[in-house]
Short mmCIF file of C-alpha atoms in Angstrom, two decimals:
data_model
loop_
_atom_site.label_atom_id
_atom_site.label_comp_id
_atom_site.label_asym_id
_atom_site.label_seq_id
_atom_site.Cartn_x
_atom_site.Cartn_y
_atom_site.Cartn_z
CA ALA W 290 0.14 -27.49 19.10
CA VAL W 291 3.27 -25.76 20.37
CA VAL W 292 3.46 -23.57 17.24
CA ALA W 293 -0.22 -22.68 17.57
CA HIS W 294 0.31 -21.73 21.21
CA VAL W 295 3.27 -19.51 20.37
CA VAL W 296 1.33 -17.76 17.58
CA ALA W 297 -1.69 -17.30 19.83
CA SER W 298 0.39 -15.88 22.68
CA GLY W 299 2.14 -13.49 20.28
CA ALA W 300 -1.19 -12.32 18.90
CA GLY W 301 -2.25 -11.50 22.47
CA PHE W 302 0.28 -8.64 22.57
CA VAL W 303 -1.08 -7.10 19.36
CA GLU W 304 -4.27 -5.10 19.83
CA ASP W 305 -7.08 -5.10 17.26
CA LEU W 306 -7.92 -1.44 16.73
CA ASP W 307 -11.31 0.03 15.87
CA GLU W 308 -12.96 3.45 15.56
CA SER W 309 -12.18 4.38 19.17
CA PHE W 310 -8.47 4.38 18.29
CA LYS W 311 -8.85 7.74 16.58
CA GLU W 312 -9.88 9.41 19.83
CA ASN W 313 -7.36 7.94 22.29
CA ARG W 314 -4.30 7.21 20.13
CA LYS W 315 -2.40 10.27 21.40
CA ASP W 316 -2.35 8.81 24.90
CA ASN W 317 0.39 6.37 23.81
CA ILE W 318 3.01 5.77 21.14
CA TRP W 319 1.60 3.26 18.66
CA LEU W 320 3.18 0.97 16.10
CA VAL W 321 0.33 0.03 13.77
CA ASP W 322 -0.03 -2.39 10.88
CA PHE W 323 -2.76 -1.27 8.47
CA TYR W 324 -3.78 -4.39 6.57
CA ALA W 325 -6.43 -5.86 4.27
CA PRO W 326 -7.84 -9.37 4.98
CA TRP W 327 -7.44 -10.45 1.34
CA CYS W 328 -3.83 -9.18 0.98
CA GLY W 329 -1.22 -11.95 0.60
CA HIS W 330 1.64 -9.74 1.83
CA CYS W 331 -0.41 -8.87 4.92
CA LYS W 332 -0.91 -12.56 5.71
CA LYS W 333 2.82 -13.14 5.32
CA LEU W 334 3.55 -10.27 7.73
CA GLU W 335 1.08 -11.47 10.41
CA PRO W 336 3.35 -13.99 12.23
CA VAL W 337 6.23 -11.49 12.12
CA TRP W 338 3.94 -8.82 13.55
CA ASN W 339 2.94 -11.13 16.41
CA GLU W 340 6.63 -11.64 17.20
CA VAL W 341 7.13 -7.87 17.20
CA GLY W 342 4.29 -7.49 19.69
CA THR W 343 5.77 -10.13 21.99
CA GLU W 344 9.30 -8.73 21.82
CA MET W 345 8.20 -5.14 22.46
CA ARG W 346 6.18 -6.23 25.48
CA ASN W 347 9.01 -8.36 26.90
CA MET W 348 11.57 -5.55 26.64
CA GLY W 349 9.25 -3.14 28.41
CA SER W 350 8.98 -0.77 25.47
CA PRO W 351 6.55 2.16 25.83
CA VAL W 352 5.44 1.49 22.25
CA LYS W 353 2.10 -0.31 21.95
CA VAL W 354 1.66 -2.64 18.97
CA GLY W 355 -1.65 -2.83 17.11
CA LYS W 356 -3.24 -3.68 13.81
CA MET W 357 -6.21 -2.26 11.95
CA ASP W 358 -8.32 -3.61 9.11
CA ALA W 359 -8.00 -0.71 6.70
CA THR W 360 -10.92 -1.96 4.59
CA SER W 361 -13.34 -1.91 7.53
CA PHE W 362 -12.10 1.44 8.88
CA SER W 363 -11.24 3.09 5.58
CA SER W 364 -11.88 6.64 6.81
CA ILE W 365 -9.27 6.31 9.58
CA ALA W 366 -6.79 4.62 7.23
CA SER W 367 -7.30 7.39 4.69
CA GLU W 368 -6.71 10.03 7.37
CA PHE W 369 -3.31 8.47 8.09
CA GLY W 370 -2.44 8.40 4.39
CA VAL W 371 -2.63 4.63 3.88
CA ARG W 372 -2.29 3.92 0.14
CA GLY W 373 -1.31 0.26 0.05
CA TYR W 374 -1.23 -2.88 2.18
CA PRO W 375 0.41 -3.59 4.48
CA THR W 376 1.38 -0.11 5.69
CA ILE W 377 3.37 0.19 8.93
CA LYS W 378 3.31 3.50 10.79
CA LEU W 379 4.59 4.71 14.13
CA LEU W 380 2.23 7.30 15.59
CA LYS W 381 3.77 9.67 18.10
CA GLY W 382 1.59 12.58 19.18
CA ASP W 383 0.52 14.46 16.07
CA LEU W 384 3.28 12.87 13.97
CA ALA W 385 3.03 9.74 11.83
CA TYR W 386 6.23 8.06 10.60
CA ASN W 387 6.16 5.57 7.72
CA TYR W 388 8.26 2.43 7.94
CA ARG W 389 9.96 1.59 4.64
CA GLY W 390 12.50 -1.03 5.71
CA PRO W 391 12.63 -4.82 5.39
CA ARG W 392 9.67 -6.58 7.01
CA THR W 393 11.66 -8.53 9.55
CA LYS W 394 11.19 -8.55 13.31
CA ASP W 395 14.57 -7.01 14.15
CA ASP W 396 14.33 -4.24 11.56
CA ILE W 397 10.80 -3.26 12.62
CA ILE W 398 11.74 -3.20 16.31
CA GLU W 399 14.86 -1.14 15.55
CA PHE W 400 12.68 1.37 13.69
CA ALA W 401 10.17 1.56 16.55
CA ASN W 402 12.83 2.10 19.23
CA ARG W 403 14.64 4.71 17.14
CA VAL W 404 11.57 6.81 16.29
CA ALA W 405 9.90 6.44 19.68
CA GLY W 406 12.98 7.67 21.55
CA PRO W 407 14.50 11.15 21.76
CA LEU W 408 14.99 12.97 18.50
CA ILE W 409 18.56 13.98 19.42
CA ARG W 410 20.33 11.59 21.83
CA PRO W 411 23.11 13.08 23.97
CA LEU W 412 26.52 11.38 24.33
CA PRO W 413 27.88 12.68 27.64
CA SER W 414 31.05 10.52 27.88
CA GLN W 415 33.77 8.98 25.73
CA HIS W 416 32.80 5.53 26.92
CA LEU W 417 29.20 5.96 25.73
CA PHE W 418 30.45 7.48 22.47
CA GLU W 419 32.63 4.42 21.79
CA HIS W 420 29.77 2.08 22.67
CA VAL W 421 27.37 3.81 20.26
CA GLN W 422 30.02 3.94 17.55
CA LYS W 423 30.44 0.16 17.75
CA ARG W 424 26.68 -0.37 17.45
CA HIS W 425 26.06 1.88 14.45
CA ARG W 426 27.82 1.70 11.12
CA VAL W 427 26.73 5.27 10.32
CA LEU W 428 26.61 7.87 13.09
CA PHE W 429 25.56 11.55 12.82
CA VAL W 430 26.75 13.87 15.59
CA TYR W 431 26.19 17.56 16.28
CA VAL W 432 29.01 19.26 18.19
CA GLY W 433 28.58 22.69 19.78
CA GLY W 434 26.08 24.87 21.60
CA GLU W 435 22.88 26.60 20.54
CA SER W 436 23.06 27.91 16.97
CA PRO W 437 21.07 28.14 13.71
CA LEU W 438 22.93 25.01 12.58
CA LYS W 439 21.58 23.10 15.59
CA GLU W 440 18.04 24.25 14.80
CA LYS W 441 18.48 23.02 11.24
CA TYR W 442 19.95 19.75 12.55
CA ILE W 443 16.89 19.18 14.76
CA GLU W 444 14.58 19.94 11.83
CA VAL W 445 16.37 17.44 9.58
CA ALA W 446 16.38 14.84 12.37
CA SER W 447 12.58 15.06 12.70
CA GLU W 448 12.34 14.19 9.00
CA LEU W 449 15.04 11.54 8.66
CA ILE W 450 14.78 9.80 12.04
CA VAL W 451 13.01 6.98 10.16
CA TYR W 452 16.37 6.12 8.56
CA THR W 453 19.12 6.78 11.09
CA TYR W 454 20.02 7.96 14.59
CA PHE W 455 21.01 11.51 15.50
CA PHE W 456 23.31 12.36 18.41
CA SER W 457 24.90 15.38 20.05
CA ALA W 458 28.18 15.63 21.97
CA SER W 459 30.71 18.09 23.29
CA GLU W 460 34.13 18.44 21.65
CA ASP W 461 36.00 16.76 24.54
CA VAL W 462 33.93 13.57 24.10
CA LEU W 463 35.07 13.02 20.53
CA PRO W 464 37.89 10.56 19.70
CA GLU W 465 41.40 12.01 19.75
CA TYR W 466 41.90 11.63 16.00
CA VAL W 467 39.03 14.06 15.27
CA THR W 468 39.93 17.66 14.46
CA LEU W 469 37.26 20.26 13.70
CA PRO W 470 38.01 23.45 11.73
CA GLU W 471 35.30 25.32 13.63
CA LEU W 472 32.28 24.96 15.92
CA PRO W 473 29.42 24.27 15.71
CA ALA W 474 29.75 21.33 13.35
CA VAL W 475 27.83 18.32 12.06
CA MET W 476 29.82 15.13 11.48
CA VAL W 477 29.22 11.64 10.16
CA PHE W 478 31.28 8.68 11.37
CA LYS W 479 31.43 5.76 8.94
CA ASP W 480 33.80 3.56 6.96
CA GLY W 481 36.37 3.76 9.76
CA THR W 482 36.74 7.54 9.53
CA TYR W 483 34.68 10.74 9.75
CA PHE W 484 33.53 13.56 7.47
CA VAL W 485 32.52 17.09 8.42
CA TYR W 486 29.57 18.87 6.81
CA ASP W 487 30.56 21.94 4.78
CA GLU W 488 27.63 24.13 3.80
CA TYR W 489 29.46 25.68 0.83
CA GLU W 490 30.64 22.39 -0.68
CA ASP W 491 27.87 20.03 0.43
CA GLY W 492 24.83 22.24 0.00
CA ASP W 493 21.66 21.73 2.03
CA LEU W 494 22.12 19.85 5.33
CA SER W 495 19.10 17.59 4.69
CA SER W 496 20.43 16.54 1.28
CA TRP W 497 23.91 15.92 2.71
CA ILE W 498 22.61 13.71 5.53
CA ASN W 499 20.36 11.85 3.09
CA ARG W 500 23.38 11.12 0.88
CA GLU W 501 25.71 10.20 3.73
CA ARG W 502 23.36 7.86 5.62
CA PHE W 503 24.77 4.89 3.70
CA GLN W 504 28.21 3.37 3.98
CA GLY W 505 30.54 4.01 1.08
CA TYR W 506 30.35 0.38 -0.02
CA LEU W 507 27.21 -1.78 0.35
CA HIS W 508 25.86 -5.23 -0.31
CA VAL W 509 23.05 -4.05 -2.60
CA ASP W 510 19.69 -5.80 -2.89
CA GLY W 511 16.36 -4.70 -4.34
CA PHE W 512 15.27 -2.82 -1.24
CA THR W 513 18.62 -1.04 -0.80
CA LEU W 514 18.56 0.00 -4.46
CA TYR W 515 15.10 1.46 -3.95
CA GLU W 516 16.34 3.41 -0.91
CA LEU W 517 19.38 4.68 -2.81
CA GLY W 518 17.02 6.27 -5.30
CA ASP W 519 16.27 9.01 -2.76
CA THR W 520 19.93 10.06 -2.63
CA GLY W 521 20.10 11.11 -6.28
CA LYS W 522 23.38 9.22 -6.70
CA LEU W 523 24.44 6.90 -9.51
CA VAL W 524 24.99 3.36 -8.21
CA ALA W 525 28.10 1.48 -9.41
CA ILE W 526 27.56 -2.25 -8.83
CA ALA W 527 29.71 -5.31 -9.33
CA VAL W 528 27.22 -8.03 -10.27
CA ILE W 529 28.78 -11.27 -9.03
CA ASP W 530 28.00 -14.64 -7.53
CA ASP W 531 28.86 -14.58 -3.83
CA LYS W 532 29.25 -18.35 -3.83
CA ASN W 533 31.73 -18.23 -6.67
CA SER W 534 35.26 -17.70 -5.35
CA SER W 535 36.92 -17.51 -8.75
CA VAL W 536 39.50 -14.82 -9.48
CA GLU W 537 37.24 -12.82 -11.80
CA HIS W 538 34.37 -12.51 -9.31
CA THR W 539 36.70 -11.54 -6.47
CA ARG W 540 38.67 -9.10 -8.65
CA LEU W 541 35.66 -7.04 -9.76
CA LYS W 542 34.37 -6.82 -6.19
CA THR W 543 37.79 -5.68 -4.98
CA ILE W 544 38.03 -3.04 -7.71
CA ILE W 545 34.72 -1.48 -6.66
CA GLN W 546 35.77 -1.52 -3.00
CA GLU W 547 39.08 0.19 -3.78
CA VAL W 548 37.42 2.92 -5.83
CA ALA W 549 34.88 3.54 -3.05
CA ARG W 550 37.67 3.84 -0.48
CA ASP W 551 40.51 5.55 -2.35
CA TYR W 552 38.49 7.93 -4.55
CA ARG W 553 35.83 9.01 -2.07
CA ASP W 554 36.75 12.69 -2.31
CA HIS W 555 36.32 12.55 -6.10
CA PHE W 556 33.12 10.54 -6.42
CA HIS W 557 31.17 10.35 -3.14
CA ARG W 558 28.80 13.21 -4.06
CA ASP W 559 27.75 11.51 -7.29
CA PHE W 560 28.30 7.77 -6.79
CA GLN W 561 27.35 4.98 -4.42
CA PHE W 562 29.35 1.73 -4.65
CA GLY W 563 28.50 -1.86 -3.86
CA HIS W 564 28.01 -5.39 -5.17
CA MET W 565 24.93 -7.48 -5.92
CA ASP W 566 24.66 -11.24 -5.54
CA GLY W 567 23.30 -12.77 -8.75
CA ASN W 568 21.82 -11.14 -11.83
CA ASP W 569 18.11 -12.04 -11.49
CA TYR W 570 17.04 -8.70 -10.08
CA ILE W 571 19.32 -6.65 -12.30
CA ASN W 572 18.07 -8.53 -15.39
CA SER W 573 14.46 -7.63 -14.59
CA LEU W 574 15.50 -4.03 -13.97
CA LEU W 575 17.45 -3.65 -17.22
CA MET W 576 15.20 -5.99 -19.28
CA ASP W 577 18.36 -7.70 -20.47
CA ASP W 578 20.41 -10.78 -19.59
CA LEU W 579 23.74 -9.70 -18.10
CA THR W 580 26.54 -12.24 -18.01
CA ILE W 581 28.19 -12.27 -14.60
CA PRO W 582 30.59 -11.19 -13.33
CA THR W 583 30.15 -7.70 -14.73
CA ILE W 584 29.90 -4.07 -13.72
CA VAL W 585 26.89 -1.82 -14.29
CA VAL W 586 26.17 1.76 -13.24
CA LEU W 587 22.50 2.59 -12.57
CA ASN W 588 20.73 5.93 -12.60
CA THR W 589 17.69 5.16 -10.46
CA SER W 590 16.10 8.57 -11.08
CA ASN W 591 15.41 7.94 -14.79
CA GLN W 592 16.08 4.17 -15.15
CA GLN W 593 19.13 4.69 -17.34
CA TYR W 594 22.18 2.47 -17.03
CA PHE W 595 25.76 2.35 -18.28
CA LEU W 596 27.82 -0.69 -19.26
CA PRO W 597 31.59 -0.48 -19.80
CA ASP W 598 32.59 -0.63 -23.46
CA ARG W 599 35.65 -2.71 -22.58
CA HIS W 600 36.69 -5.18 -19.92
CA ILE W 601 37.47 -3.64 -16.51
CA GLU W 602 40.91 -4.96 -15.63
CA SER W 603 42.01 -2.55 -12.89
CA THR W 604 41.03 0.30 -10.59
CA GLU W 605 42.30 2.74 -13.21
CA ASP W 606 39.91 1.27 -15.79
CA MET W 607 37.00 1.71 -13.39
CA VAL W 608 37.98 5.30 -12.61
CA GLN W 609 38.18 6.04 -16.35
CA PHE W 610 34.73 4.49 -16.86
CA ILE W 611 33.26 6.68 -14.09
CA ASN W 612 34.88 9.81 -15.52
CA ASN W 613 33.41 8.99 -18.94
CA ILE W 614 29.97 8.85 -17.33
CA LEU W 615 30.49 12.18 -15.58
CA ASP W 616 31.67 13.98 -18.72
CA GLY W 617 28.94 12.49 -20.88
CA THR W 618 31.09 10.42 -23.24
CA ALA W 619 29.75 7.08 -21.96
CA GLU W 620 26.62 5.90 -23.78
CA ALA W 621 23.50 5.75 -21.62
CA GLN W 622 21.06 2.91 -22.22
CA GLY W 623 17.48 2.39 -21.07
CA GLY W 624 15.58 5.38 -19.70
CA ASP W 625 11.93 6.20 -19.04
CA GLY W 626 10.87 7.28 -22.54
CA LEU W 627 7.74 6.09 -24.34
CA LEU W 628 9.46 3.25 -26.21
CA GLN W 629 11.08 2.01 -22.99
CA ARG W 630 7.73 2.07 -21.22
CA ILE W 631 6.15 0.01 -23.98
CA LYS W 632 9.10 -2.36 -23.82
CA ARG W 633 8.65 -2.60 -20.05
CA ILE W 634 4.97 -3.53 -20.42
CA ILE W 635 5.80 -6.25 -22.94
CA TYR W 636 8.69 -7.54 -20.83
CA ASP W 637 6.60 -7.66 -17.64
CA ALA W 638 3.76 -9.44 -19.42
CA LYS W 639 6.15 -11.98 -20.92
CA SER W 640 7.87 -12.53 -17.56
CA THR W 641 4.54 -13.04 -15.82
CA ILE W 642 3.35 -15.60 -18.36
CA VAL W 643 6.64 -17.51 -18.28
CA SER W 644 6.73 -17.56 -14.47
CA VAL W 645 3.14 -18.85 -14.30
CA PHE W 646 3.83 -21.67 -16.74
CA LYS W 647 7.07 -22.59 -14.95
CA SER W 648 5.48 -22.71 -11.51
CA SER W 649 2.20 -24.35 -12.57
CA PRO W 650 1.75 -25.45 -16.20
CA LEU W 651 -1.86 -26.58 -15.65
CA LEU W 652 -2.79 -23.26 -14.08
CA GLY W 653 -1.09 -21.44 -16.95
CA CYS W 654 -3.03 -23.44 -19.53
CA PHE W 655 -6.27 -22.70 -17.71
CA LEU W 656 -5.61 -18.98 -17.22
CA PHE W 657 -4.41 -18.27 -20.75
CA GLY W 658 -5.90 -21.18 -22.74
CA LEU W 659 -9.51 -20.67 -21.66
CA PRO W 660 -9.75 -16.98 -22.67
CA LEU W 661 -7.98 -17.70 -25.98
CA GLY W 662 -10.42 -20.55 -26.64
CA VAL W 663 -13.44 -18.36 -25.93
CA ILE W 664 -12.08 -15.59 -28.15
CA SER W 665 -11.41 -18.11 -30.96
CA ILE W 666 -14.97 -19.44 -30.77
CA MET W 667 -16.38 -15.92 -30.84
CA CYS W 668 -14.26 -15.00 -33.86
CA TYR W 669 -15.29 -18.18 -35.66
CA GLY W 670 -18.95 -17.49 -34.92
CA ILE W 671 -18.71 -13.92 -36.17
CA CYS W 672 -16.95 -14.93 -39.39
CA THR W 673 -19.37 -17.80 -40.04
CA ALA W 674 -22.41 -15.61 -39.41
CA ASP W 675 -21.16 -12.99 -41.90
CA THR W 676 -20.58 -15.60 -44.63
CA GLU W 677 -24.04 -17.20 -44.27
CA GLY W 678 -25.61 -13.75 -44.22
CA GLU W 679 -23.90 -12.89 -47.49
CA VAL W 680 -25.14 -16.15 -49.11
CA PHE W 681 -28.72 -15.59 -47.94
CA GLU W 682 -28.59 -11.98 -49.10
CA HIS W 683 -27.27 -13.01 -52.52
CA GLU W 684 -29.94 -15.68 -52.95
CA GLY W 685 -32.63 -13.28 -51.81
CA ALA W 686 -31.47 -10.64 -54.29
CA LYS W 687 -31.42 -13.23 -57.08
CA LYS W 688 -34.94 -14.39 -56.27
CA GLU W 689 -36.21 -10.82 -56.10
CA SER W 690 -34.61 -10.07 -59.46
CA GLY W 691 -36.27 -13.14 -60.98
CA ASP W 692 -39.64 -12.09 -59.57
CA ARG W 693 -39.25 -8.67 -61.08
CA GLU W 694 -38.54 -10.24 -64.49
CA LEU W 695 -41.59 -12.43 -64.24
CA THR W 696 -43.73 -9.52 -63.14
CA ASP W 697 -42.56 -7.18 -65.89
CA GLU W 698 -42.57 -9.60 -68.82
CA GLY W 699 -44.92 -12.43 -67.75
CA SER W 700 -44.53 -16.12 -68.45
CA GLU W 701 -43.88 -17.52 -71.90
CA GLU W 702 -47.45 -18.79 -72.17
CA GLU W 703 -48.83 -15.36 -71.27
CA GLN W 704 -46.57 -13.74 -73.84
CA GLU W 705 -47.70 -16.24 -76.52
CA GLU W 706 -51.34 -15.67 -75.69
CA GLU W 707 -50.73 -11.91 -75.86
CA LYS W 708 -49.20 -12.27 -79.32
CA ASN W 709 -52.08 -14.44 -80.51
CA GLY W 710 -54.55 -11.94 -79.09
CA LYS W 711 -52.94 -9.09 -80.95
CA TYR W 712 -52.94 -11.15 -84.15
CA THR W 713 -56.63 -11.93 -83.81
CA GLU W 714 -57.41 -8.29 -83.05
CA LEU W 715 -55.59 -7.06 -86.13
CA SER W 716 -57.25 -9.67 -88.34
CA ASP W 717 -60.81 -8.60 -87.26
CA GLY W 718 -59.99 -4.93 -88.00
CA GLU W 719 -58.80 -5.70 -91.40
CA LEU W 720 -61.99 -7.62 -92.13
CA LYS W 721 -64.18 -4.69 -91.04
CA GLN W 722 -62.25 -2.28 -93.24
CA LYS W 723 -62.64 -4.67 -96.15
CA ASP W 724 -66.44 -4.80 -95.63
CA ILE W 725 -66.66 -0.98 -95.55
CA ARG W 726 -64.68 -0.68 -98.77
CA GLU W 727 -66.94 -3.23 -100.48
CA LYS W 728 -70.08 -1.38 -99.34
CA LYS W 729 -68.69 1.92 -100.72
CA LYS W 730 -68.05 0.24 -104.04
CA ASP W 731 -71.59 -1.04 -104.11
#
């Protein structure tokens, strides 16, 4: 009863939206869940969404939380670009921001507060700067006055606000250890230090911020790996068991961390570093069984991967392995070619069948046994029908042939009578001729 009351009270802070939402949505900032009643993921999100509604209301957020049945109001959902379920969007004026993070209460609320607030947040004092720096592992800051770089910074912020915060500050607010070659400047604070954007070395500002929005070393999971795909970087991962404290597991993790820290200037434009707990996800990705602990480098843009050809014993070995990848001497495996796609289809089908039988053998037998049984019966019926047809056709042809023989030649009795008839006929003729000859003689 208590649980039901909590769920009901949470649902009271989430508004059910209908067609009228299209007309008055610009009056407020909305966080909307577009769902389908039959969708399992949508049902799983529902209690989390109710918690989001309660939390946003309790904190006095200006963001209103709602949900819309995208199957009943398909025209509105289509207008907002809804392609799958559930889809979470924050609607702010004419802009619609997609949420692509983990579907947890804290992550969704963080997204809503970030996007709903100011695009560029000012940091007027050192105290506030230090406070913000403690809260955020990655912090982008614009330093300076009005300039084309600031205009570009605002433009990039409007696009990437869904991922990270953007701030602005004056030079005297920055920590004492920061030195800038020139102003204006864009900086990122992370990994205990800072890096300054250089247009000539780093290229486009949007691409640089997209690459730098992650820490140098990460605990990688499936979602993080998907997000890293947008950066265009190769991902070097130590695949280990976090619960295993053996020397080998710890050593490989430490090697990756040291390369990420000590060789940042060499590799940060091309590589992201981290570790992954367990090999289940990586096995499904590579369609292979990797023995852990191990190291693998993934190219998420084309599904290629690299495995070291010898055991990684030290940081130097790892650096050599990375250099081999960069100069093309390391052998790439996998890819997105035709054969790999066919292999992927077969692997996914096999994995699905195995998982169904493991979770529910009876269901597996029903799902796969029944269709196979029906197909077997149909094949048997078709083969049997063809055989009987051939027998009947053969017998029919034989009978027809026999009838033709009887029709053409007649029965044995008819043939005998015919012979006797001819014999009688010939005998009478001979007698007549004999009479005529005798009369002539007379």
